[in-house]
Amino acid sequence: MTKLRLSVLDQTPVGEDHTPDRALRASVDLARAAESLGYTRYWVAEHHDSPGFASSAPEILAGTLLAHTSRMRIGTGGVLLPRYDPAKVAEVFGVLASLHPGRVDLGIGRAGGPARDFPQRLAGLRALLGEGGVVPHAPVPPQMWLLGAGRESARLAGLLGTEFAFGHFFSPTGGREAFEDYRAHVRTSTGDRPGGALAVRVVTADSAGRAEELAQSLLLWRARKDLGEDGPLPSYETTRRHRWTGAERERAEVHRTALVSGAPEQVSAVLTALAASHGVDELIINTLTCDPADRGRSYELLSEAFDLQAPDPQASDLQASDLQAPDPRSAVPAAVSDLALRSQERSRPQVWSV
């Protein structure tokens, strides 16, 4: 049986009585710790105009984390491609991958603007990262991932031959079907062995009671956000004193289904079952807490529960797939164009959010 790998999705949360600059420094500290704890990759998210997140420029934060780590893969989870010129994205990640060969992931999200031409933009970006694309062309190009929470994104990832990550924390149902579509299409389009990863929201602590306190704070924040009150993550003290409204409790229960919480042994059992049921050997863990110390402890306990090992500093983690650049001369497959046409008819594409 393949050993389960764990990775990190960091949204750079801003806690109550904390500041965005402190949150950004906490992300640097967490990345260093995650590498020593044996996590496979570390992604930073992109969010705008949200008091609860400081992650508005993931490409800059990723570059900083690459400079402060030495072996772990670093990337974005993800760049919101509809907001940007694909050529500029390719140039930025060409620079990062040239400076840090074999360590850069380019995770792409679909939110942030009109999605009508997203499939063509994604295919164009993939081509620009290859030979004859933008300058600099990295000898080991970044590994491209498409992030999604629905079957359409999974099919598109398969058709283009990118990696695919499903956001369980955004949509706790539908992942199995999405991975089935992804694997069917990626085998047809590339002949490669399909991979994929499941992104799960998790909080654990030294006791089940403490984990529940952290979960309650997270759920209060998420319920308030749904109801139009967007703010930093509340402390447990604030949560304990809070008088929940009926609407808040209703929204919290909805989001409880997308949260895995409890003592480490409880959480590890649930995560192992989730990985098996989705057919993946990698879980990307997203943890949100008010205090960065609680977040760091949660990742530390998960590392212990799954017996993660820090990578050998003498070993190379370059994969064969990392050494093959996409062919920029290849045209957008007709099936990709069909997906673009269908996307014009969708008023709310399935994308990662919070």
mmCIF file of C-alpha atoms in Angstrom:
data_model
loop_
_atom_site.group_PDB
_atom_site.id
_atom_site.type_symbol
_atom_site.label_atom_id
_atom_site.label_comp_id
_atom_site.label_asym_id
_atom_site.label_seq_id
_atom_site.Cartn_x
_atom_site.Cartn_y
_atom_site.Cartn_z
ATOM 1 C CA MET A 1 0.000 0.000 0.000
ATOM 2 C CA THR A 2 1.318 3.447 -0.977
ATOM 3 C CA LYS A 3 2.210 5.636 1.977
ATOM 4 C CA LEU A 4 -0.141 8.588 2.258
ATOM 5 C CA ARG A 5 1.509 11.947 1.607
ATOM 6 C CA LEU A 6 0.391 15.151 3.290
ATOM 7 C CA SER A 7 0.772 18.686 1.959
ATOM 8 C CA VAL A 8 -0.282 22.165 3.094
ATOM 9 C CA LEU A 9 -2.744 24.678 1.661
ATOM 10 C CA ASP A 10 -2.086 27.971 3.450
ATOM 11 C CA GLN A 11 -4.626 30.796 3.134
ATOM 12 C CA THR A 12 -2.550 33.007 5.489
ATOM 13 C CA PRO A 13 -5.396 33.504 7.973
ATOM 14 C CA VAL A 14 -5.623 36.713 9.992
ATOM 15 C CA GLY A 15 -6.833 36.185 13.545
ATOM 16 C CA GLU A 16 -8.660 38.534 15.855
ATOM 17 C CA ASP A 17 -6.235 41.074 17.358
ATOM 18 C CA HIS A 18 -3.608 40.008 14.818
ATOM 19 C CA THR A 19 -2.384 41.913 11.758
ATOM 20 C CA PRO A 20 -1.878 40.890 8.109
ATOM 21 C CA ASP A 21 1.881 41.428 8.320
ATOM 22 C CA ARG A 22 2.052 39.065 11.292
ATOM 23 C CA ALA A 23 -0.027 36.540 9.367
ATOM 24 C CA LEU A 24 2.406 36.673 6.438
ATOM 25 C CA ARG A 25 5.386 36.121 8.729
ATOM 26 C CA ALA A 26 3.507 33.216 10.320
ATOM 27 C CA SER A 27 3.184 31.641 6.868
ATOM 28 C CA VAL A 28 6.953 31.792 6.429
ATOM 29 C CA ASP A 29 7.442 30.157 9.837
ATOM 30 C CA LEU A 30 4.869 27.471 9.052
ATOM 31 C CA ALA A 31 6.494 26.642 5.716
ATOM 32 C CA ARG A 32 9.843 26.118 7.411
ATOM 33 C CA ALA A 33 8.217 23.885 10.001
ATOM 34 C CA ALA A 34 6.240 21.935 7.383
ATOM 35 C CA GLU A 35 9.419 21.106 5.498
ATOM 36 C CA SER A 36 11.108 19.772 8.635
ATOM 37 C CA LEU A 37 7.949 17.788 9.479
ATOM 38 C CA GLY A 38 7.949 15.918 6.165
ATOM 39 C CA TYR A 39 5.120 17.592 4.222
ATOM 40 C CA THR A 40 5.361 17.091 0.456
ATOM 41 C CA ARG A 41 4.317 20.490 -0.876
ATOM 42 C CA TYR A 42 3.191 23.862 0.423
ATOM 43 C CA TRP A 43 0.672 25.973 -1.472
ATOM 44 C CA VAL A 44 -0.410 29.542 -0.822
ATOM 45 C CA ALA A 45 -3.857 30.769 -1.796
ATOM 46 C CA GLU A 46 -5.100 33.937 -3.488
ATOM 47 C CA HIS A 47 -7.836 36.009 -1.850
ATOM 48 C CA HIS A 48 -8.822 39.632 -2.268
ATOM 49 C CA ASP A 49 -10.722 42.115 -0.107
ATOM 50 C CA SER A 50 -11.113 39.657 2.770
ATOM 51 C CA PRO A 51 -10.161 40.748 6.313
ATOM 52 C CA GLY A 52 -9.648 37.098 7.258
ATOM 53 C CA PHE A 53 -6.872 36.406 4.739
ATOM 54 C CA ALA A 54 -3.582 38.147 3.922
ATOM 55 C CA SER A 55 -2.894 36.056 0.813
ATOM 56 C CA SER A 56 -3.508 38.537 -2.008
ATOM 57 C CA ALA A 57 -0.264 37.952 -3.990
ATOM 58 C CA PRO A 58 0.528 34.216 -3.920
ATOM 59 C CA GLU A 59 3.320 34.407 -6.496
ATOM 60 C CA ILE A 60 5.265 36.816 -4.263
ATOM 61 C CA LEU A 61 4.664 34.782 -1.130
ATOM 62 C CA ALA A 62 5.634 31.586 -2.984
ATOM 63 C CA GLY A 63 8.926 33.181 -4.028
ATOM 64 C CA THR A 64 9.624 34.136 -0.421
ATOM 65 C CA LEU A 65 8.860 30.617 0.797
ATOM 66 C CA LEU A 66 11.105 29.094 -1.858
ATOM 67 C CA ALA A 67 13.939 31.265 -0.570
ATOM 68 C CA HIS A 68 13.286 30.187 3.048
ATOM 69 C CA THR A 69 13.055 26.433 2.340
ATOM 70 C CA SER A 70 15.342 24.064 0.478
ATOM 71 C CA ARG A 71 13.597 20.823 -0.560
ATOM 72 C CA MET A 72 9.810 20.972 -0.240
ATOM 73 C CA ARG A 73 7.769 21.824 -3.311
ATOM 74 C CA ILE A 74 6.239 25.312 -3.121
ATOM 75 C CA GLY A 75 3.416 26.719 -5.195
ATOM 76 C CA THR A 76 0.071 28.418 -5.467
ATOM 77 C CA GLY A 77 -3.326 27.107 -4.577
ATOM 78 C CA GLY A 78 -4.080 28.898 -6.724
ATOM 79 C CA VAL A 79 -3.495 31.810 -9.081
ATOM 80 C CA LEU A 80 -6.881 33.123 -10.233
ATOM 81 C CA LEU A 81 -6.207 32.966 -13.963
ATOM 82 C CA PRO A 82 -9.242 35.000 -15.170
ATOM 83 C CA ARG A 83 -7.698 38.057 -13.464
ATOM 84 C CA TYR A 84 -4.401 37.923 -15.371
ATOM 85 C CA ASP A 85 -2.711 37.775 -18.741
ATOM 86 C CA PRO A 86 -1.568 34.136 -19.151
ATOM 87 C CA ALA A 87 1.746 35.335 -20.598
ATOM 88 C CA LYS A 88 2.507 37.289 -17.432
ATOM 89 C CA VAL A 89 1.689 34.286 -15.254
ATOM 90 C CA ALA A 90 3.987 32.147 -17.413
ATOM 91 C CA GLU A 91 6.814 34.683 -17.103
ATOM 92 C CA VAL A 92 6.496 34.917 -13.313
ATOM 93 C CA PHE A 93 6.533 31.161 -12.860
ATOM 94 C CA GLY A 94 9.267 30.759 -15.451
ATOM 95 C CA VAL A 95 11.453 32.940 -13.238
ATOM 96 C CA LEU A 96 10.532 31.031 -10.070
ATOM 97 C CA ALA A 97 11.134 27.643 -11.715
ATOM 98 C CA SER A 98 14.460 28.804 -13.185
ATOM 99 C CA LEU A 99 15.687 29.876 -9.753
ATOM 100 C CA HIS A 100 14.289 26.813 -7.962
ATOM 101 C CA PRO A 101 14.273 23.931 -10.490
ATOM 102 C CA GLY A 102 12.095 20.975 -9.647
ATOM 103 C CA ARG A 103 10.375 22.685 -6.700
ATOM 104 C CA VAL A 104 7.677 24.917 -8.188
ATOM 105 C CA ASP A 105 3.964 24.121 -8.491
ATOM 106 C CA LEU A 106 1.599 26.344 -10.442
ATOM 107 C CA GLY A 107 -1.894 25.772 -9.106
ATOM 108 C CA ILE A 108 -4.609 27.525 -11.115
ATOM 109 C CA GLY A 109 -8.079 28.557 -9.964
ATOM 110 C CA ARG A 110 -11.058 29.576 -12.038
ATOM 111 C CA ALA A 111 -12.508 32.370 -9.869
ATOM 112 C CA GLY A 112 -11.814 36.059 -10.202
ATOM 113 C CA GLY A 113 -13.499 36.992 -13.458
ATOM 114 C CA PRO A 114 -15.480 35.763 -16.481
ATOM 115 C CA ALA A 115 -14.957 32.049 -17.061
ATOM 116 C CA ARG A 116 -16.109 31.911 -20.685
ATOM 117 C CA ASP A 117 -12.652 31.444 -22.192
ATOM 118 C CA PHE A 118 -11.029 29.758 -19.193
ATOM 119 C CA PRO A 119 -10.249 26.439 -20.953
ATOM 120 C CA GLN A 120 -8.431 28.243 -23.788
ATOM 121 C CA ARG A 121 -6.576 30.488 -21.336
ATOM 122 C CA LEU A 122 -5.453 27.454 -19.373
ATOM 123 C CA ALA A 123 -4.310 25.617 -22.506
ATOM 124 C CA GLY A 124 -2.494 28.750 -23.665
ATOM 125 C CA LEU A 125 -0.717 29.096 -20.334
ATOM 126 C CA ARG A 126 0.384 25.469 -20.480
ATOM 127 C CA ALA A 127 1.848 26.039 -23.934
ATOM 128 C CA LEU A 128 3.628 29.246 -22.899
ATOM 129 C CA LEU A 129 5.524 27.312 -20.210
ATOM 130 C CA GLY A 130 7.049 25.004 -22.834
ATOM 131 C CA GLU A 131 9.830 25.274 -25.391
ATOM 132 C CA GLY A 132 9.334 28.309 -27.598
ATOM 133 C CA GLY A 133 7.068 29.973 -25.048
ATOM 134 C CA VAL A 134 7.936 32.843 -22.757
ATOM 135 C CA VAL A 135 11.393 33.900 -21.609
ATOM 136 C CA PRO A 136 12.794 32.645 -19.349
ATOM 137 C CA HIS A 137 11.949 29.075 -20.225
ATOM 138 C CA ALA A 138 12.739 27.031 -17.132
ATOM 139 C CA PRO A 139 14.733 23.834 -17.811
ATOM 140 C CA VAL A 140 12.420 22.145 -15.291
ATOM 141 C CA PRO A 141 9.049 23.851 -15.806
ATOM 142 C CA PRO A 142 6.587 24.273 -12.969
ATOM 143 C CA GLN A 143 4.164 21.438 -12.433
ATOM 144 C CA MET A 144 0.702 22.690 -13.338
ATOM 145 C CA TRP A 145 -2.334 21.824 -11.230
ATOM 146 C CA LEU A 146 -5.952 22.702 -11.854
ATOM 147 C CA LEU A 147 -7.949 23.274 -8.681
ATOM 148 C CA GLY A 148 -11.645 22.540 -8.759
ATOM 149 C CA ALA A 149 -14.719 21.315 -6.950
ATOM 150 C CA GLY A 150 -16.706 19.839 -9.805
ATOM 151 C CA ARG A 151 -16.620 17.414 -12.702
ATOM 152 C CA GLU A 152 -16.107 20.051 -15.389
ATOM 153 C CA SER A 153 -12.763 21.131 -13.918
ATOM 154 C CA ALA A 154 -11.762 17.493 -13.511
ATOM 155 C CA ARG A 155 -12.461 16.749 -17.174
ATOM 156 C CA LEU A 156 -10.548 19.833 -18.269
ATOM 157 C CA ALA A 157 -7.521 18.847 -16.182
ATOM 158 C CA GLY A 158 -7.626 15.393 -17.717
ATOM 159 C CA LEU A 159 -7.896 16.689 -21.275
ATOM 160 C CA LEU A 160 -4.937 19.029 -20.816
ATOM 161 C CA GLY A 161 -2.861 16.499 -18.890
ATOM 162 C CA THR A 162 -2.409 18.674 -15.800
ATOM 163 C CA GLU A 163 -2.566 17.483 -12.222
ATOM 164 C CA PHE A 164 -5.919 17.911 -10.465
ATOM 165 C CA ALA A 165 -6.797 18.790 -6.880
ATOM 166 C CA PHE A 166 -10.378 18.552 -5.632
ATOM 167 C CA GLY A 167 -11.512 20.945 -2.899
ATOM 168 C CA HIS A 168 -13.336 18.748 -0.385
ATOM 169 C CA PHE A 169 -13.380 21.698 2.037
ATOM 170 C CA PHE A 170 -15.438 23.616 -0.523
ATOM 171 C CA SER A 171 -17.617 20.743 -1.729
ATOM 172 C CA PRO A 172 -17.531 17.629 0.479
ATOM 173 C CA THR A 173 -19.586 15.641 -2.037
ATOM 174 C CA GLY A 174 -18.854 14.915 -5.665
ATOM 175 C CA GLY A 175 -15.159 14.271 -5.308
ATOM 176 C CA ARG A 176 -15.293 10.585 -6.213
ATOM 177 C CA GLU A 177 -17.132 11.287 -9.453
ATOM 178 C CA ALA A 178 -14.775 14.154 -10.293
ATOM 179 C CA PHE A 179 -11.700 11.944 -9.869
ATOM 180 C CA GLU A 180 -13.317 9.231 -12.012
ATOM 181 C CA ASP A 181 -13.794 11.783 -14.802
ATOM 182 C CA TYR A 182 -10.273 13.107 -14.368
ATOM 183 C CA ARG A 183 -8.656 9.690 -14.525
ATOM 184 C CA ALA A 184 -10.680 8.626 -17.545
ATOM 185 C CA HIS A 185 -9.742 11.737 -19.499
ATOM 186 C CA VAL A 186 -6.092 11.963 -18.477
ATOM 187 C CA ARG A 187 -5.463 8.378 -19.592
ATOM 188 C CA THR A 188 -7.010 9.157 -22.957
ATOM 189 C CA SER A 189 -5.222 12.467 -23.512
ATOM 190 C CA THR A 190 -1.711 11.677 -22.244
ATOM 191 C CA GLY A 191 -1.435 7.976 -21.477
ATOM 192 C CA ASP A 192 0.110 8.946 -18.129
ATOM 193 C CA ARG A 193 -0.718 7.429 -14.776
ATOM 194 C CA PRO A 194 -3.245 9.820 -13.234
ATOM 195 C CA GLY A 195 -2.457 11.293 -9.868
ATOM 196 C CA GLY A 196 -4.523 13.912 -8.121
ATOM 197 C CA ALA A 197 -4.905 15.150 -4.572
ATOM 198 C CA LEU A 198 -7.767 15.889 -2.190
ATOM 199 C CA ALA A 199 -7.763 19.193 -0.281
ATOM 200 C CA VAL A 200 -9.355 18.818 3.152
ATOM 201 C CA ARG A 201 -9.999 21.312 5.942
ATOM 202 C CA VAL A 202 -8.662 19.892 9.214
ATOM 203 C CA VAL A 203 -8.102 20.997 12.777
ATOM 204 C CA THR A 204 -6.589 18.840 15.474
ATOM 205 C CA ALA A 205 -5.079 19.470 18.898
ATOM 206 C CA ASP A 206 -3.627 17.629 21.867
ATOM 207 C CA SER A 207 -7.130 16.697 23.001
ATOM 208 C CA ALA A 208 -10.515 16.285 21.380
ATOM 209 C CA GLY A 209 -11.858 19.040 23.625
ATOM 210 C CA ARG A 210 -9.278 21.561 22.501
ATOM 211 C CA ALA A 211 -9.830 20.579 18.863
ATOM 212 C CA GLU A 212 -13.553 21.246 19.274
ATOM 213 C CA GLU A 213 -12.814 24.706 20.708
ATOM 214 C CA LEU A 214 -10.754 25.522 17.621
ATOM 215 C CA ALA A 215 -13.442 24.060 15.354
ATOM 216 C CA GLN A 216 -16.127 26.204 16.982
ATOM 217 C CA SER A 217 -14.101 29.368 16.322
ATOM 218 C CA LEU A 218 -13.628 28.387 12.696
ATOM 219 C CA LEU A 219 -17.312 27.569 12.239
ATOM 220 C CA LEU A 220 -18.421 30.848 13.799
ATOM 221 C CA TRP A 221 -16.148 32.756 11.429
ATOM 222 C CA ARG A 222 -17.441 30.806 8.422
ATOM 223 C CA ALA A 223 -21.094 31.223 9.438
ATOM 224 C CA ARG A 224 -20.644 34.962 9.855
ATOM 225 C CA LYS A 225 -18.963 35.179 6.463
ATOM 226 C CA ASP A 226 -21.929 33.454 4.840
ATOM 227 C CA LEU A 227 -24.237 35.974 6.477
ATOM 228 C CA GLY A 228 -22.316 38.998 5.228
ATOM 229 C CA GLU A 229 -20.063 39.662 8.243
ATOM 230 C CA ASP A 230 -16.577 39.118 6.899
ATOM 231 C CA GLY A 231 -13.855 39.582 9.490
ATOM 232 C CA PRO A 232 -10.753 38.026 11.072
ATOM 233 C CA LEU A 233 -10.968 34.597 12.669
ATOM 234 C CA PRO A 234 -12.342 34.934 16.214
ATOM 235 C CA SER A 235 -10.489 33.646 19.244
ATOM 236 C CA TYR A 236 -11.978 30.859 21.316
ATOM 237 C CA GLU A 237 -12.644 33.345 24.111
ATOM 238 C CA THR A 238 -14.742 35.437 21.740
ATOM 239 C CA THR A 239 -16.493 32.324 20.457
ATOM 240 C CA ARG A 240 -17.212 31.068 23.981
ATOM 241 C CA ARG A 241 -18.883 34.354 24.928
ATOM 242 C CA HIS A 242 -20.796 34.622 21.668
ATOM 243 C CA ARG A 243 -24.576 34.126 21.637
ATOM 244 C CA TRP A 244 -25.201 32.208 18.446
ATOM 245 C CA THR A 245 -28.192 33.159 16.321
ATOM 246 C CA GLY A 246 -30.315 30.522 14.659
ATOM 247 C CA ALA A 247 -28.974 31.522 11.255
ATOM 248 C CA GLU A 248 -25.380 31.207 12.468
ATOM 249 C CA ARG A 249 -25.995 27.745 13.873
ATOM 250 C CA GLU A 250 -27.618 26.655 10.631
ATOM 251 C CA ARG A 251 -24.672 27.829 8.528
ATOM 252 C CA ALA A 252 -22.174 26.303 10.972
ATOM 253 C CA GLU A 253 -23.850 22.898 10.641
ATOM 254 C CA VAL A 254 -23.612 23.129 6.854
ATOM 255 C CA HIS A 255 -19.879 23.775 7.041
ATOM 256 C CA ARG A 256 -19.312 21.146 9.720
ATOM 257 C CA THR A 257 -19.708 18.506 6.980
ATOM 258 C CA ALA A 258 -16.615 19.874 5.232
ATOM 259 C CA LEU A 259 -14.452 19.968 8.375
ATOM 260 C CA VAL A 260 -12.448 17.103 9.866
ATOM 261 C CA SER A 261 -11.716 17.790 13.532
ATOM 262 C CA GLY A 262 -10.838 15.916 16.695
ATOM 263 C CA ALA A 263 -7.895 14.331 18.445
ATOM 264 C CA PRO A 264 -5.041 13.214 16.159
ATOM 265 C CA GLU A 265 -6.034 9.538 16.157
ATOM 266 C CA GLN A 266 -9.622 10.443 15.256
ATOM 267 C CA VAL A 267 -8.585 12.779 12.480
ATOM 268 C CA SER A 268 -6.017 10.408 10.992
ATOM 269 C CA ALA A 269 -8.606 7.642 10.727
ATOM 270 C CA VAL A 270 -11.064 9.904 8.901
ATOM 271 C CA LEU A 271 -8.381 11.260 6.569
ATOM 272 C CA THR A 272 -7.109 7.788 5.726
ATOM 273 C CA ALA A 273 -10.637 6.712 4.843
ATOM 274 C CA LEU A 274 -11.197 9.832 2.723
ATOM 275 C CA ALA A 275 -8.012 9.213 0.756
ATOM 276 C CA ALA A 276 -8.943 5.593 0.142
ATOM 277 C CA SER A 277 -12.503 6.395 -0.944
ATOM 278 C CA HIS A 278 -11.260 9.020 -3.419
ATOM 279 C CA GLY A 279 -8.398 6.892 -4.701
ATOM 280 C CA VAL A 280 -5.663 9.421 -3.892
ATOM 281 C CA ASP A 281 -2.333 9.056 -2.122
ATOM 282 C CA GLU A 282 -1.984 12.740 -1.252
ATOM 283 C CA LEU A 283 -4.057 14.987 0.986
ATOM 284 C CA ILE A 284 -3.591 18.767 0.990
ATOM 285 C CA ILE A 285 -4.398 19.961 4.487
ATOM 286 C CA ASN A 286 -5.971 23.359 5.109
ATOM 287 C CA THR A 287 -6.105 24.567 8.717
ATOM 288 C CA LEU A 288 -7.504 27.895 9.902
ATOM 289 C CA THR A 289 -7.059 29.104 13.483
ATOM 290 C CA CYS A 290 -6.968 32.493 15.158
ATOM 291 C CA ASP A 291 -3.567 31.885 16.757
ATOM 292 C CA PRO A 292 -0.709 30.742 14.466
ATOM 293 C CA ALA A 293 0.609 28.583 17.318
ATOM 294 C CA ASP A 294 -2.543 26.438 17.250
ATOM 295 C CA ARG A 295 -2.224 26.036 13.495
ATOM 296 C CA GLY A 296 1.397 24.998 13.751
ATOM 297 C CA ARG A 297 0.598 22.481 16.486
ATOM 298 C CA SER A 298 -2.177 20.982 14.364
ATOM 299 C CA TYR A 299 0.225 20.336 11.483
ATOM 300 C CA GLU A 300 2.822 18.958 13.900
ATOM 301 C CA LEU A 301 0.340 16.474 15.370
ATOM 302 C CA LEU A 302 -0.747 15.346 11.903
ATOM 303 C CA SER A 303 2.875 14.754 10.945
ATOM 304 C CA GLU A 304 3.294 12.542 14.008
ATOM 305 C CA ALA A 305 0.017 10.693 13.407
ATOM 306 C CA PHE A 306 1.011 9.826 9.827
ATOM 307 C CA ASP A 307 4.671 9.239 10.661
ATOM 308 C CA LEU A 308 5.869 11.734 8.074
ATOM 309 C CA GLN A 309 9.609 11.863 7.522
ATOM 310 C CA ALA A 310 11.673 14.901 6.618
ATOM 311 C CA PRO A 311 13.220 14.389 3.154
ATOM 312 C CA ASP A 312 16.839 13.357 2.795
ATOM 313 C CA PRO A 313 18.775 16.552 1.993
ATOM 314 C CA GLN A 314 20.940 14.558 -0.432
ATOM 315 C CA ALA A 315 17.989 13.094 -2.301
ATOM 316 C CA SER A 316 16.430 14.683 -5.365
ATOM 317 C CA ASP A 317 12.660 14.859 -5.567
ATOM 318 C CA LEU A 318 12.565 15.586 -9.312
ATOM 319 C CA GLN A 319 9.994 13.437 -11.046
ATOM 320 C CA ALA A 320 10.051 12.337 -14.658
ATOM 321 C CA SER A 321 6.926 14.390 -15.290
ATOM 322 C CA ASP A 322 8.731 17.498 -14.013
ATOM 323 C CA LEU A 323 11.372 17.131 -16.718
ATOM 324 C CA GLN A 324 8.923 17.174 -19.625
ATOM 325 C CA ALA A 325 7.734 20.552 -20.784
ATOM 326 C CA PRO A 326 4.340 20.886 -22.463
ATOM 327 C CA ASP A 327 4.502 21.192 -26.232
ATOM 328 C CA PRO A 328 3.629 24.816 -27.118
ATOM 329 C CA ARG A 329 2.899 23.865 -30.706
ATOM 330 C CA SER A 330 -0.057 21.685 -29.777
ATOM 331 C CA ALA A 331 -3.496 23.118 -30.479
ATOM 332 C CA VAL A 332 -6.308 23.321 -27.959
ATOM 333 C CA PRO A 333 -8.159 19.981 -28.175
ATOM 334 C CA ALA A 334 -11.638 20.176 -29.635
ATOM 335 C CA ALA A 335 -13.019 18.744 -26.397
ATOM 336 C CA VAL A 336 -11.490 21.685 -24.516
ATOM 337 C CA SER A 337 -13.297 24.076 -26.828
ATOM 338 C CA ASP A 338 -16.529 22.198 -26.139
ATOM 339 C CA LEU A 339 -15.975 22.705 -22.407
ATOM 340 C CA ALA A 340 -15.478 26.418 -23.040
ATOM 341 C CA LEU A 341 -18.802 26.644 -24.814
ATOM 342 C CA ARG A 342 -20.562 24.854 -21.979
ATOM 343 C CA SER A 343 -18.901 27.123 -19.415
ATOM 344 C CA GLN A 344 -20.573 30.130 -21.046
ATOM 345 C CA GLU A 345 -23.906 28.666 -20.013
ATOM 346 C CA ARG A 346 -22.947 28.330 -16.334
ATOM 347 C CA SER A 347 -23.662 31.292 -14.105
ATOM 348 C CA ARG A 348 -21.647 29.935 -11.145
ATOM 349 C CA PRO A 349 -18.668 27.722 -12.026
ATOM 350 C CA GLN A 350 -17.420 25.317 -9.359
ATOM 351 C CA VAL A 351 -14.247 26.901 -7.977
ATOM 352 C CA TRP A 352 -12.329 26.874 -4.719
ATOM 353 C CA SER A 353 -13.324 29.534 -2.248
ATOM 354 C CA VAL A 354 -13.058 29.503 1.547
#
